[in-house]
Coordinates of C-alpha atoms in Angstrom, one line a residue:
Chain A
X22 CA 124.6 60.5 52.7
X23 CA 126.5 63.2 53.7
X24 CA 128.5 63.8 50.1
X25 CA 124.5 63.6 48.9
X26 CA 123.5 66.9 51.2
X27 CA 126.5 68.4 50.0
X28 CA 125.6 68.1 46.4
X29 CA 122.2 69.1 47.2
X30 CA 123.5 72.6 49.0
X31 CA 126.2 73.3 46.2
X32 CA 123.3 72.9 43.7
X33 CA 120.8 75.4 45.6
X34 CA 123.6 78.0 45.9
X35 CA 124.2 77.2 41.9
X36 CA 120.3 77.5 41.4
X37 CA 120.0 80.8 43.4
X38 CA 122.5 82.3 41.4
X39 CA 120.9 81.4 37.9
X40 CA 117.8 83.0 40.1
X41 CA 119.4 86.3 40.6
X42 CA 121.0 86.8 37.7
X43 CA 117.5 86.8 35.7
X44 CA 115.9 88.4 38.1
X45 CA 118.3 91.4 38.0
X46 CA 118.2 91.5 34.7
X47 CA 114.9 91.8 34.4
X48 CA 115.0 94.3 37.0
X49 CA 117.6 96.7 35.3
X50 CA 115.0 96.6 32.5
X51 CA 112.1 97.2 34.4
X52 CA 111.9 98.4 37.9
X53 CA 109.1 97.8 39.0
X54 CA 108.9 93.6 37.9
X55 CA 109.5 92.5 41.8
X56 CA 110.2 94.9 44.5
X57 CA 112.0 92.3 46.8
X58 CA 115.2 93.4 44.6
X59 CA 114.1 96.9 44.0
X60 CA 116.9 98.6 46.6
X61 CA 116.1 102.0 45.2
X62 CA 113.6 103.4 47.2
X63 CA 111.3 106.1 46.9
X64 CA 112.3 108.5 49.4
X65 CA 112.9 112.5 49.4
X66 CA 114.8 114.7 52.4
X67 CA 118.4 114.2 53.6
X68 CA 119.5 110.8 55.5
X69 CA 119.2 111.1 59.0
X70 CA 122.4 110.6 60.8
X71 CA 123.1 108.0 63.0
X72 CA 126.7 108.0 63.1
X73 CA 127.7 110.0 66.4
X74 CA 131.1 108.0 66.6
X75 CA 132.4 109.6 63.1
X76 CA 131.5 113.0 64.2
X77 CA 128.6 114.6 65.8
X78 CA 127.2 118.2 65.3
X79 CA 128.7 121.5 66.1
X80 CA 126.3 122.4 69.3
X81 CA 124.4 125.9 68.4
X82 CA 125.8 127.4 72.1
X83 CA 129.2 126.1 70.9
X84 CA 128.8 128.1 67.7
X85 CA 127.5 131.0 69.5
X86 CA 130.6 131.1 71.5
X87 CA 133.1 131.0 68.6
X88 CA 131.7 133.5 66.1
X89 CA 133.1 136.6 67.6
X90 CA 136.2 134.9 67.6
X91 CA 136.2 134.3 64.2
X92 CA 134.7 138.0 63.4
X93 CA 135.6 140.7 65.8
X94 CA 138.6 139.3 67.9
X95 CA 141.3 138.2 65.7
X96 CA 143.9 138.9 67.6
X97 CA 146.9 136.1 67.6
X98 CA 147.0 134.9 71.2
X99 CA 150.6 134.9 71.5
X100 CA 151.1 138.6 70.5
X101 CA 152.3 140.1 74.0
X102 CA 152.6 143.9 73.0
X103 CA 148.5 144.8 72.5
X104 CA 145.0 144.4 73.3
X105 CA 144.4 142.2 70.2
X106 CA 146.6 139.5 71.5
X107 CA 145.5 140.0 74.9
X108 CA 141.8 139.5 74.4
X109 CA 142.2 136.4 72.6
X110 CA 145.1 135.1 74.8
X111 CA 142.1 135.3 77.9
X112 CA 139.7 133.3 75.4
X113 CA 142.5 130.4 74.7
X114 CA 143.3 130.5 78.7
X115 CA 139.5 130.4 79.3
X116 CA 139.3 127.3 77.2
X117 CA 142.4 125.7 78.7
X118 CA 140.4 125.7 82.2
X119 CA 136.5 124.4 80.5
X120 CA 138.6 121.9 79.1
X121 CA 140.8 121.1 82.2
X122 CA 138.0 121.0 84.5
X123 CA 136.1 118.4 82.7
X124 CA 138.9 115.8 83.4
X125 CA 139.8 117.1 86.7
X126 CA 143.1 118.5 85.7
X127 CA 144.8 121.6 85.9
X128 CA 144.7 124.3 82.9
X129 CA 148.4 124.0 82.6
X130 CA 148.2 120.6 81.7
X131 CA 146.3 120.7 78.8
X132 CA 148.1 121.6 75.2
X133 CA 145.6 122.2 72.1
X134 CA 146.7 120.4 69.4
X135 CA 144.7 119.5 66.1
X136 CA 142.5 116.5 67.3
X137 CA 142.8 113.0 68.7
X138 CA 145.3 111.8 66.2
X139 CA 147.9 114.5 66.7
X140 CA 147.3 113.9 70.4
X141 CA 148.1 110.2 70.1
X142 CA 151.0 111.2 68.2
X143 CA 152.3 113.6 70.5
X144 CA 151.8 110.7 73.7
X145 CA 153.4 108.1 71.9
X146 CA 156.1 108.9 70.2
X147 CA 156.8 112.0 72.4
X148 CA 156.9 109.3 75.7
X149 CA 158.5 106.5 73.3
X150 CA 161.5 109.1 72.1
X151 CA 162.1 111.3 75.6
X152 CA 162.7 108.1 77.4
X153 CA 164.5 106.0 74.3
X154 CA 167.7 105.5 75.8
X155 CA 166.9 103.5 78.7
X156 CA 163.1 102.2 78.0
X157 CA 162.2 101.0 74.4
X158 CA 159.0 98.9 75.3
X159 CA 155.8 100.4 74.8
X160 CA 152.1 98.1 75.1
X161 CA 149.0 99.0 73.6
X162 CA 145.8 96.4 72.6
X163 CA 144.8 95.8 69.0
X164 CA 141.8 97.3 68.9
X165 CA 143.2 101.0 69.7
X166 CA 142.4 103.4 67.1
X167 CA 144.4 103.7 64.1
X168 CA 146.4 106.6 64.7
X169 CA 147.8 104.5 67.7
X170 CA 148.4 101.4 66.0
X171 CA 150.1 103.5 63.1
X172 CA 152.5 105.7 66.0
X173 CA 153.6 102.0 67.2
X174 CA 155.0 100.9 64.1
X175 CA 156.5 103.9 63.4
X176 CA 158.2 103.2 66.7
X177 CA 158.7 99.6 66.0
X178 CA 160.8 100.9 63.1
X179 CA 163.1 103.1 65.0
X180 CA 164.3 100.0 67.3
X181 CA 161.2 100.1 70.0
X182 CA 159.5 97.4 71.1
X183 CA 155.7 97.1 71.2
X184 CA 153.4 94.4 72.5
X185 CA 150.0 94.6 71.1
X186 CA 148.1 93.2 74.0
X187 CA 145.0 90.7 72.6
X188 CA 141.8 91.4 74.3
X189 CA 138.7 89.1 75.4
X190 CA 136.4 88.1 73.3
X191 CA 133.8 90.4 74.7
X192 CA 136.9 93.6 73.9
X193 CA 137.8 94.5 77.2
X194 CA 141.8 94.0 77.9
X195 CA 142.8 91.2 80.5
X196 CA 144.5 93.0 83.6
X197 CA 146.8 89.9 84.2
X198 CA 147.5 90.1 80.1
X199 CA 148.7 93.0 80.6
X200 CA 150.6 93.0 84.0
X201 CA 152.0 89.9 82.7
X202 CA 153.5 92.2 79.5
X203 CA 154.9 95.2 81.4
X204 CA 158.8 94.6 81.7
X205 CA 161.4 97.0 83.7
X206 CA 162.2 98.2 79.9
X207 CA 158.4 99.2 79.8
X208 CA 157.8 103.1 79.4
X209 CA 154.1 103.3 78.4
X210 CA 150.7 101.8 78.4
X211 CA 148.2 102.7 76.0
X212 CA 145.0 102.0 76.1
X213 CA 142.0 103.5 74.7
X214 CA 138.6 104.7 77.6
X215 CA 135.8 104.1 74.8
X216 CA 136.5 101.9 71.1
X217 CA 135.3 103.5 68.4
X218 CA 134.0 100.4 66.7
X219 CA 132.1 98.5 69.6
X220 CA 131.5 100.9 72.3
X221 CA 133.4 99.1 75.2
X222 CA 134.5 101.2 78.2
X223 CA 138.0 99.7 79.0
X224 CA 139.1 99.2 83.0
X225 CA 140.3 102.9 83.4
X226 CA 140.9 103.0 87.0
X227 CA 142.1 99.8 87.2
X228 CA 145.1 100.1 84.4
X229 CA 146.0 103.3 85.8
X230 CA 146.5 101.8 89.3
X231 CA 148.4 98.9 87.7
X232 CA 150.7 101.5 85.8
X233 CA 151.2 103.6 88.5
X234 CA 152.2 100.8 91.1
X235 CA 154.9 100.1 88.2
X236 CA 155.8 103.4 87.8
X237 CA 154.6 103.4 84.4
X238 CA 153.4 106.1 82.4
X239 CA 149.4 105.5 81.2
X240 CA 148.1 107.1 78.4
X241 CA 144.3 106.7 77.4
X242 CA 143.0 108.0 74.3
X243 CA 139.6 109.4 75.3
X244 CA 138.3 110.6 72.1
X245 CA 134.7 108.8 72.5
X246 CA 134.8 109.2 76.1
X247 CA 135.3 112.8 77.1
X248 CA 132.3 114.7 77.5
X249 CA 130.3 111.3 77.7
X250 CA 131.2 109.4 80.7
X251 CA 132.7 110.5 84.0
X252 CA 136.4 111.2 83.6
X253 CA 139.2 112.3 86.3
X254 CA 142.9 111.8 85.5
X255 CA 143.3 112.2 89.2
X256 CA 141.4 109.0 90.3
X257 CA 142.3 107.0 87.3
X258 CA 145.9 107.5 87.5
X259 CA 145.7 108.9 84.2
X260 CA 149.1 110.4 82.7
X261 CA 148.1 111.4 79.3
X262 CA 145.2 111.8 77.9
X263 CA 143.7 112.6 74.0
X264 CA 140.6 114.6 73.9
X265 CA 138.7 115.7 70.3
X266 CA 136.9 118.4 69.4
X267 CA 134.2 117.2 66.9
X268 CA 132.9 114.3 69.4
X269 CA 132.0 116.6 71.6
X270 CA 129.7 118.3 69.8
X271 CA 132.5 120.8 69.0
X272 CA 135.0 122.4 66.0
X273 CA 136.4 120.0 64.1
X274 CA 140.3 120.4 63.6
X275 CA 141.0 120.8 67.1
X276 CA 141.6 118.4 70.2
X277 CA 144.3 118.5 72.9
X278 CA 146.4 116.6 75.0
X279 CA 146.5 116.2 78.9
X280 CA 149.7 115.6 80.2
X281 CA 150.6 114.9 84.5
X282 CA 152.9 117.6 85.6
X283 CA 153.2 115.8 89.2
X284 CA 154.7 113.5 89.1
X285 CA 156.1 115.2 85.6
X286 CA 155.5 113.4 82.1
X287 CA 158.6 114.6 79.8
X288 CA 157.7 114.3 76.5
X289 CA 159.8 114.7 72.9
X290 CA 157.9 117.5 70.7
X291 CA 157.4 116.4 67.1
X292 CA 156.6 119.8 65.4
X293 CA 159.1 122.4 65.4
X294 CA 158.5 126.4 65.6
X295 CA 157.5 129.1 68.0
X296 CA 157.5 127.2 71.4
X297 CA 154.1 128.0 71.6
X298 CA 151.8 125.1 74.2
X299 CA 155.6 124.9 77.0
X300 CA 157.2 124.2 73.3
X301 CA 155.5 120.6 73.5
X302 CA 152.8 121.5 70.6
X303 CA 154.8 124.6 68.4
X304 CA 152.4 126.5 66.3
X305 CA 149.8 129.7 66.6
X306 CA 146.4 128.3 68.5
X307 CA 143.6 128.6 66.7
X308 CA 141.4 131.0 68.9
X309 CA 138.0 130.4 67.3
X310 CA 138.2 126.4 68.0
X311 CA 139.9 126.2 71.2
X312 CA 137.1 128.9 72.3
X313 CA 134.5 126.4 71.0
X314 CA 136.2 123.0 72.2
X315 CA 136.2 124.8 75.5
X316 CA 132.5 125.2 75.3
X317 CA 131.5 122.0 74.2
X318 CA 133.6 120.6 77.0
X319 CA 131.7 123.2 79.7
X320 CA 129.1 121.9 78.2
X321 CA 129.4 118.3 78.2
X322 CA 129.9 118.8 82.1
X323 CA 126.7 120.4 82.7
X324 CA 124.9 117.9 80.6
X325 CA 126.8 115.1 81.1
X326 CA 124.1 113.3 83.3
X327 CA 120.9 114.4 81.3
X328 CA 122.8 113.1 77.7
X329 CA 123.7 110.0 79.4
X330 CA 120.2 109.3 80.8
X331 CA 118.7 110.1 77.4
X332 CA 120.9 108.6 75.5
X333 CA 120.8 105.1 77.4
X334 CA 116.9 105.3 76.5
X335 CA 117.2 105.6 72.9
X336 CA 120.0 103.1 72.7
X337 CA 117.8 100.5 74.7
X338 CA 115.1 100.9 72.4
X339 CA 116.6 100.4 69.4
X340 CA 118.0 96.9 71.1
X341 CA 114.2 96.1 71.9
X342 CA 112.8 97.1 68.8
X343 CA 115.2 95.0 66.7
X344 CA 116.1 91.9 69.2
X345 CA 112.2 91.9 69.2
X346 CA 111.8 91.3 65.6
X347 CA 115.1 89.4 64.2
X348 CA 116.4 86.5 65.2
X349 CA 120.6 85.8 64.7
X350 CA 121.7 89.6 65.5
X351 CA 124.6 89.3 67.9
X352 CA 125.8 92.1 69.6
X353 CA 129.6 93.3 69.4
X354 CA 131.6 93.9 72.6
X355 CA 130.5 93.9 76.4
X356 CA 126.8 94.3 76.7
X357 CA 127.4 96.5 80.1
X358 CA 131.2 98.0 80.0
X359 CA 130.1 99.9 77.3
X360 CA 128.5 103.5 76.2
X361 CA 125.1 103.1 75.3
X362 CA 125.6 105.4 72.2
X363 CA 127.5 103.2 70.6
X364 CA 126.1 100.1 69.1
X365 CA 127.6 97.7 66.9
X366 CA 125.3 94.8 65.4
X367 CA 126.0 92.0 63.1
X368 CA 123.2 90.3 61.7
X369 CA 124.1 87.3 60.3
X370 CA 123.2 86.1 56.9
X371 CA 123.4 89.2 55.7
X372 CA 126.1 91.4 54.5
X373 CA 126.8 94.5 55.9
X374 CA 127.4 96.2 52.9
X375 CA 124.5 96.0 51.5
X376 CA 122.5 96.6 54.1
X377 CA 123.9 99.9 54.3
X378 CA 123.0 100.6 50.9
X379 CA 119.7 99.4 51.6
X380 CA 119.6 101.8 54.4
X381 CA 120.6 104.7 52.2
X382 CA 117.8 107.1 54.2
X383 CA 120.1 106.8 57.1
X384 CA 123.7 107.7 57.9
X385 CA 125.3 104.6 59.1
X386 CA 129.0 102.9 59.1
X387 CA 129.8 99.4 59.5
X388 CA 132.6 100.3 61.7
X389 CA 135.3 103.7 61.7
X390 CA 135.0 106.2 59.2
X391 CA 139.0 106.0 58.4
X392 CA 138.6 102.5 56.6
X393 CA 135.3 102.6 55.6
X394 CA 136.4 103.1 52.1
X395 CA 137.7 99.4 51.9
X396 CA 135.6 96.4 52.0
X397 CA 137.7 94.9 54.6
X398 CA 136.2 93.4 57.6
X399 CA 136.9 95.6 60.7
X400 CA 140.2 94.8 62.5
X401 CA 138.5 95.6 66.1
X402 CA 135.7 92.3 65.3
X403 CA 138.3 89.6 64.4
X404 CA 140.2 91.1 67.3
X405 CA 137.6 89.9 69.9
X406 CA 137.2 87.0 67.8
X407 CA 134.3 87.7 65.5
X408 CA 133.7 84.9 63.0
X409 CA 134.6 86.0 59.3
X410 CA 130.9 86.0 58.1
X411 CA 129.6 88.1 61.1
X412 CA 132.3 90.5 61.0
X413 CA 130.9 91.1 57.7
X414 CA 127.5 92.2 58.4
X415 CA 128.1 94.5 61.3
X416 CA 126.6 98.2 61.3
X417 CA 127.3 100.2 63.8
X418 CA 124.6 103.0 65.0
X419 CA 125.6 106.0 66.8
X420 CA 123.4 108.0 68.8
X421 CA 124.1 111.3 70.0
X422 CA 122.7 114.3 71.9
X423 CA 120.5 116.0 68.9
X424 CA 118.9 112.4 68.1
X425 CA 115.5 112.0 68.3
X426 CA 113.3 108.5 69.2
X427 CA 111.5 109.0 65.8
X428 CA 115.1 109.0 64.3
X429 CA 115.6 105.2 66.6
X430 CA 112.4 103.9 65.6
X431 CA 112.6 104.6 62.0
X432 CA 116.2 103.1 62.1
X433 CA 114.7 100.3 63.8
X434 CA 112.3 99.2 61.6
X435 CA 113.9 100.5 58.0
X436 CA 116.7 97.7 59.3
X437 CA 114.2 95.4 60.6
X438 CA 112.4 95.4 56.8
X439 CA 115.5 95.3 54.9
X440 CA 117.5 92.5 57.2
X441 CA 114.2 90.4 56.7
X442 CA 113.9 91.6 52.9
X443 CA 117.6 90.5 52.1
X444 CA 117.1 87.3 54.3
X445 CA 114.4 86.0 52.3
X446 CA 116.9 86.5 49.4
X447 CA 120.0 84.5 50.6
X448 CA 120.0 80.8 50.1
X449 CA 121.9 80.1 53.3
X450 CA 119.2 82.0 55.5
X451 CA 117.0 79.2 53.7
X452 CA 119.6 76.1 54.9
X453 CA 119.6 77.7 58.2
X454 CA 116.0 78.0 58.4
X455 CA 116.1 74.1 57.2
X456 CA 118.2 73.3 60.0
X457 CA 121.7 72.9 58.1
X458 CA 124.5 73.5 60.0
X459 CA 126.8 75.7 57.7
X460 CA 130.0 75.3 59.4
X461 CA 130.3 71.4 58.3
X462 CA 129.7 72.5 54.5
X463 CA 132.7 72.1 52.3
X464 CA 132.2 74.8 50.1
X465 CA 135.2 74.0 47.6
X466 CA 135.9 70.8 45.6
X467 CA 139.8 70.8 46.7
Chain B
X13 CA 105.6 141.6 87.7
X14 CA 105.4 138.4 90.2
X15 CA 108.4 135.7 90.0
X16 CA 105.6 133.2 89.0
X17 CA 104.6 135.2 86.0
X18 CA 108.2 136.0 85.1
X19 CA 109.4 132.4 84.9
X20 CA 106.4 131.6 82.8
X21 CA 107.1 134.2 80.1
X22 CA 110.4 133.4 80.1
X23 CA 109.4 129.8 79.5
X24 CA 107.0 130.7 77.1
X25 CA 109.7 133.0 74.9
X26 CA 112.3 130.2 74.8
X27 CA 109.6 127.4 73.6
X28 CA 108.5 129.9 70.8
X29 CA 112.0 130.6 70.0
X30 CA 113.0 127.3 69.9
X31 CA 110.3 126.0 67.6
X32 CA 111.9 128.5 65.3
X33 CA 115.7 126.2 64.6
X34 CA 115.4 125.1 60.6
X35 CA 116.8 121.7 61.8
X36 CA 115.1 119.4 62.8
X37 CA 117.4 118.1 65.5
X38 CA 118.3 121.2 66.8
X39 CA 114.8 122.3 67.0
X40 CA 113.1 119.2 68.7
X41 CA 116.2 119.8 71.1
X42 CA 116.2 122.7 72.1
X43 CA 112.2 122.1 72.6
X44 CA 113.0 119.1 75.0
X45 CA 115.7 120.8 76.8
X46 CA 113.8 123.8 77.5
X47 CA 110.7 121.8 78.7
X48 CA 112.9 119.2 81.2
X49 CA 114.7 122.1 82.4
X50 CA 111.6 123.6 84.4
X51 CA 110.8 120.4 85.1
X52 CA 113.9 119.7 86.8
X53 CA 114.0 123.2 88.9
X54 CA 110.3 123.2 89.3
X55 CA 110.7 123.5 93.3
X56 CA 113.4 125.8 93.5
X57 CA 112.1 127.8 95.9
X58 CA 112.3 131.6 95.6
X59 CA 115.5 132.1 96.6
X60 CA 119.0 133.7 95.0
X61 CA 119.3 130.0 92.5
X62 CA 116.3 130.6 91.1
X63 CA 117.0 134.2 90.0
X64 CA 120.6 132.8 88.8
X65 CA 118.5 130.3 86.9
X66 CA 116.1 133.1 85.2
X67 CA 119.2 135.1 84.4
X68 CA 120.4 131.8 82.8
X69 CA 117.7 131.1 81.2
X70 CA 117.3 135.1 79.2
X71 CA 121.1 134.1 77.8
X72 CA 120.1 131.1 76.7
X73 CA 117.4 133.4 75.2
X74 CA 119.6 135.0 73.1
X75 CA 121.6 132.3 71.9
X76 CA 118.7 130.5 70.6
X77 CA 117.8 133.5 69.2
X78 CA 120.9 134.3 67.5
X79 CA 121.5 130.8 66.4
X80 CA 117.9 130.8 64.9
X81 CA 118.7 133.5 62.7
X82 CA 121.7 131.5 61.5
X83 CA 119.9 128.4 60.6
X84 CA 117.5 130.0 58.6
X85 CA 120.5 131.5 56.7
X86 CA 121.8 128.5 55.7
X87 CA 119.1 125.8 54.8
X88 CA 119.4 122.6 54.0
X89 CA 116.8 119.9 52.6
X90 CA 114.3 119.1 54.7
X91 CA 115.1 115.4 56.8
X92 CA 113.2 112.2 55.1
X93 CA 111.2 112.1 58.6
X94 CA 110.6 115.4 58.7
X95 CA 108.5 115.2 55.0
X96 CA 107.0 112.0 56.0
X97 CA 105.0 113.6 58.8
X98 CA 103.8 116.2 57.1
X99 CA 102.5 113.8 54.3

């Protein structure tokens, strides 16, 4: 009986094959034989762009802020000896306390560097290398950004140790994991405030206090986070810290790096030069774009609360709209420790990839923009244990401070249409709809 | 010229300047943000924050202003939505 249902499934996936293949034949002759497989769609304008995690816009005050920089006042802030290097010094120092303030640290703590990744870079392997000879354990999670993951096994190669802490299945790291990992050799924790992929806000506060009580230093890389949610390195117990430019609605190509003073963090600089940034970062400061990441984080500040609200609005209805209207859409990560702008579906039955080119009139990723080139399923969903198939047909929308509700709703329902549309088309939406369980299928002969 | 009468023109200069961004996002933000704003700090009283605030308000003027000039500089397509609603 049950060979006879398999046979029966094997030859509807065989017959929906033959299907397709006529039917997109006749559909490369002729476009307008069936529109259920036309994906081309009429439309004219640029995408909108839902994809706030990749980048978001350069804010128009932010702008405002830089241009004389980049026009009238080019000075090179470290010239000592005139008036060009003095006004632009003032701006950088300006910048140094917008920036610290938002985080609740002191201007002399924060070094401009060129973004989030060069921060990381500096944390870890700056920590890792100043404190080599006695501590060579450093743990991170494995969903941390990239850049992170990449700095560890550069470290792992020069004799450190790294543990790369699983997390739950709902992406949030397990305090007792992690307590359970730290060892006297241990000389860093780090663990990222907001993913990148699913939007969940890690236990800040409560890492920090575990590092701290350890005397372990605690770095967080709060690219997605600054700007967004409340951050203070003081309560959190926060010893370095990665901020970025361009997700704050600022320059792109610079970011910077808080690091404690009391008690101090000593860190190993990677780039040699000028000693500029206490030697730690060596290199002329771009004045234009720490002027501008210092506005977009005075900003943030100010708006921090009226974003937020707005943007937990729009992110709750596009949920409604679409958990309204489809059913089999699960939701990646923590459905409360998480930022609202950040929303990463998977809708089974459906692969992701063509979704998004279904969804070509709006600018969306199925997960980071750094492998989005590959078809690869995300390495942040199979961490918190995403089955294969659903890790396929995530999309992840990101909502930021210029995004509009028509934007959401159009989102909504373009998705809606076209996760129905290509539903109708697969012949396992049909078993499931028949009430076929697909996990006993065998779907090979050996 | 009365307080009252101040804050209104101011209001009504940044909403007309505003309505000028050539993006759309920019534009229907700057819209919002100017309209919630009075909202918000509707019973300020007439004290020294809500002269701070007016003073606030005329550089914010002149950013949107300046910042409307360079949008219409450099234009891009119109957005899909945009040409939907005025189909």
């Amino acid at each position: 009986m049950n060979k006879l249902i398999q046979r029966n499934n094997a030859q509807k996936i065989f017959m929906y094959f033959i299907k397709n293949i006529k039917l997109t034949s006749t559909f490369s002759r002729n476009l307008t034989t069936d529109n259920k497989f036309q994906i081309k769609e009429e439309f004219s304008g640029r995408p909108l762009y839902l994809d706030a995690q990749a980048t978001t816009p350069l804010d128009p005050r932010v702008l405002d802020e830089m241009l004389p920089y980049l026009t009238s006042y080019y000075g090179n802030p470290h010239s000592r000896t005139h008036a060009y290097g003095w006004e632009s010094e003032a701006a950088v120092e300006k910048a140094r306390t917008q920036v610290a303030n938002l985080i609740g640290a002191d201007p002399k703590e924060i070094i401009f560097t060129s973004g989030a990744t060069e921060s990381n870079n500096i944390a870890l392997k700056g920590v890792a290398r100043f404190y080599g000879s006695k501590k060579k354990h450093i743990i991170t999670t494995q969903t941390e950004h990239k850049c992170v993951l990449d700095s560890c096994r550069a470290l792992e190669a020069e004799g450190f140790k790294v543990t790369y802490l699983p997390v739950k299945t709902n992406g949030l790291v397990c305090l007792e994991e992690l307590e359970k990992a730290i060892t006297p050799e241990t000389s860093l924790v780090s663990v990222m405030t907001v993913n990148n992929e699913i939007g969940v806000k890690q236990p800040i506060s409560d890492i920090g206090k575990l590092c701290k009580s350890k005397k372990i230093f605690f770095h967080t890389d709060a690219a997605q986070a600054v700007g967004k949610i409340p951050l203070d390195v003081q309560s959190m117990n926060i010893d370095l810290m990665s901020i970025s430019g361009h997700k704050v609605y600022g320059p792109k190509g610079i970011g910077a790096i808080y690091v404690r003073r009391r008690p101090r963090v000593r860190i190993e600089a990677i780039q040699s030069g000028g000693g500029q940034e206490r030697g730690i970062r060596s290199g002329t400061v771009p004045t234009p774009l720490a002027v501008g990441l210092g506005k977009a984080c005075e900003i943030s500040q100010q708006e921090l609360s009226y974003d937020h609200a707005r943007i937990e609005k729009l992110s709750k209805r596009l949920l409604d709209m679409i958990f309204k209207e489809l059913t089999h859409v699960v939701r990646n990560g923590d459905p409360i420790q998480m930022y609202p702008g950040c929303i990463n579906l998977s809708f089974a039955y459906v692969e992701g990839e063509s979704l998004l080119m279904a969804l070509k009139d709006v600018a969306l990723s199925s997960g980071s923009a750094c492998t989005s080139a590959s078809l690869e399923p995300s390495y942040v969903l199979r961490a918190i244990g995403t089955d294969e198939d659903l890790a396929h047909s995530s999309i992840r929308f990101g909502i930021g401070r210029f995004t509009t509700e028509e934007e959401v709703e159009y989102t909504a329902n373009k998705c809606i249409g076209h996760v129905k549309r290509l539903r109708e088309m697969s012949p396992l939406w049909e078993m499931v709809q028949e009430g076929v369980d697909l996990k006993t299928i065998k779907w090979s002969q050996h | 010229m009365s307080t009252r009468n101040q804050v209104l023109k101011l209001y009504k200069m940044l909403l007309r300047e505003s309505e000028k961004f050539e993006s759309y996002n920019f534009r229907s933000y700057a819209v919002r943000r100017v309209k919630d704003a009075f909202r918000e700090n509707q019973n300020l009283g007439n004290g020294d924050a809500l002269k701070e605030k007016i003073s606030e308000g005329h550089k914010n003027l002149e950013i949107i202003k300046r910042q409307v000039l360079i949008s219409q500089m450099y234009k891009t397509d119109r957005l899909i939505i945009e040409n939907m609603s005025r189909n």
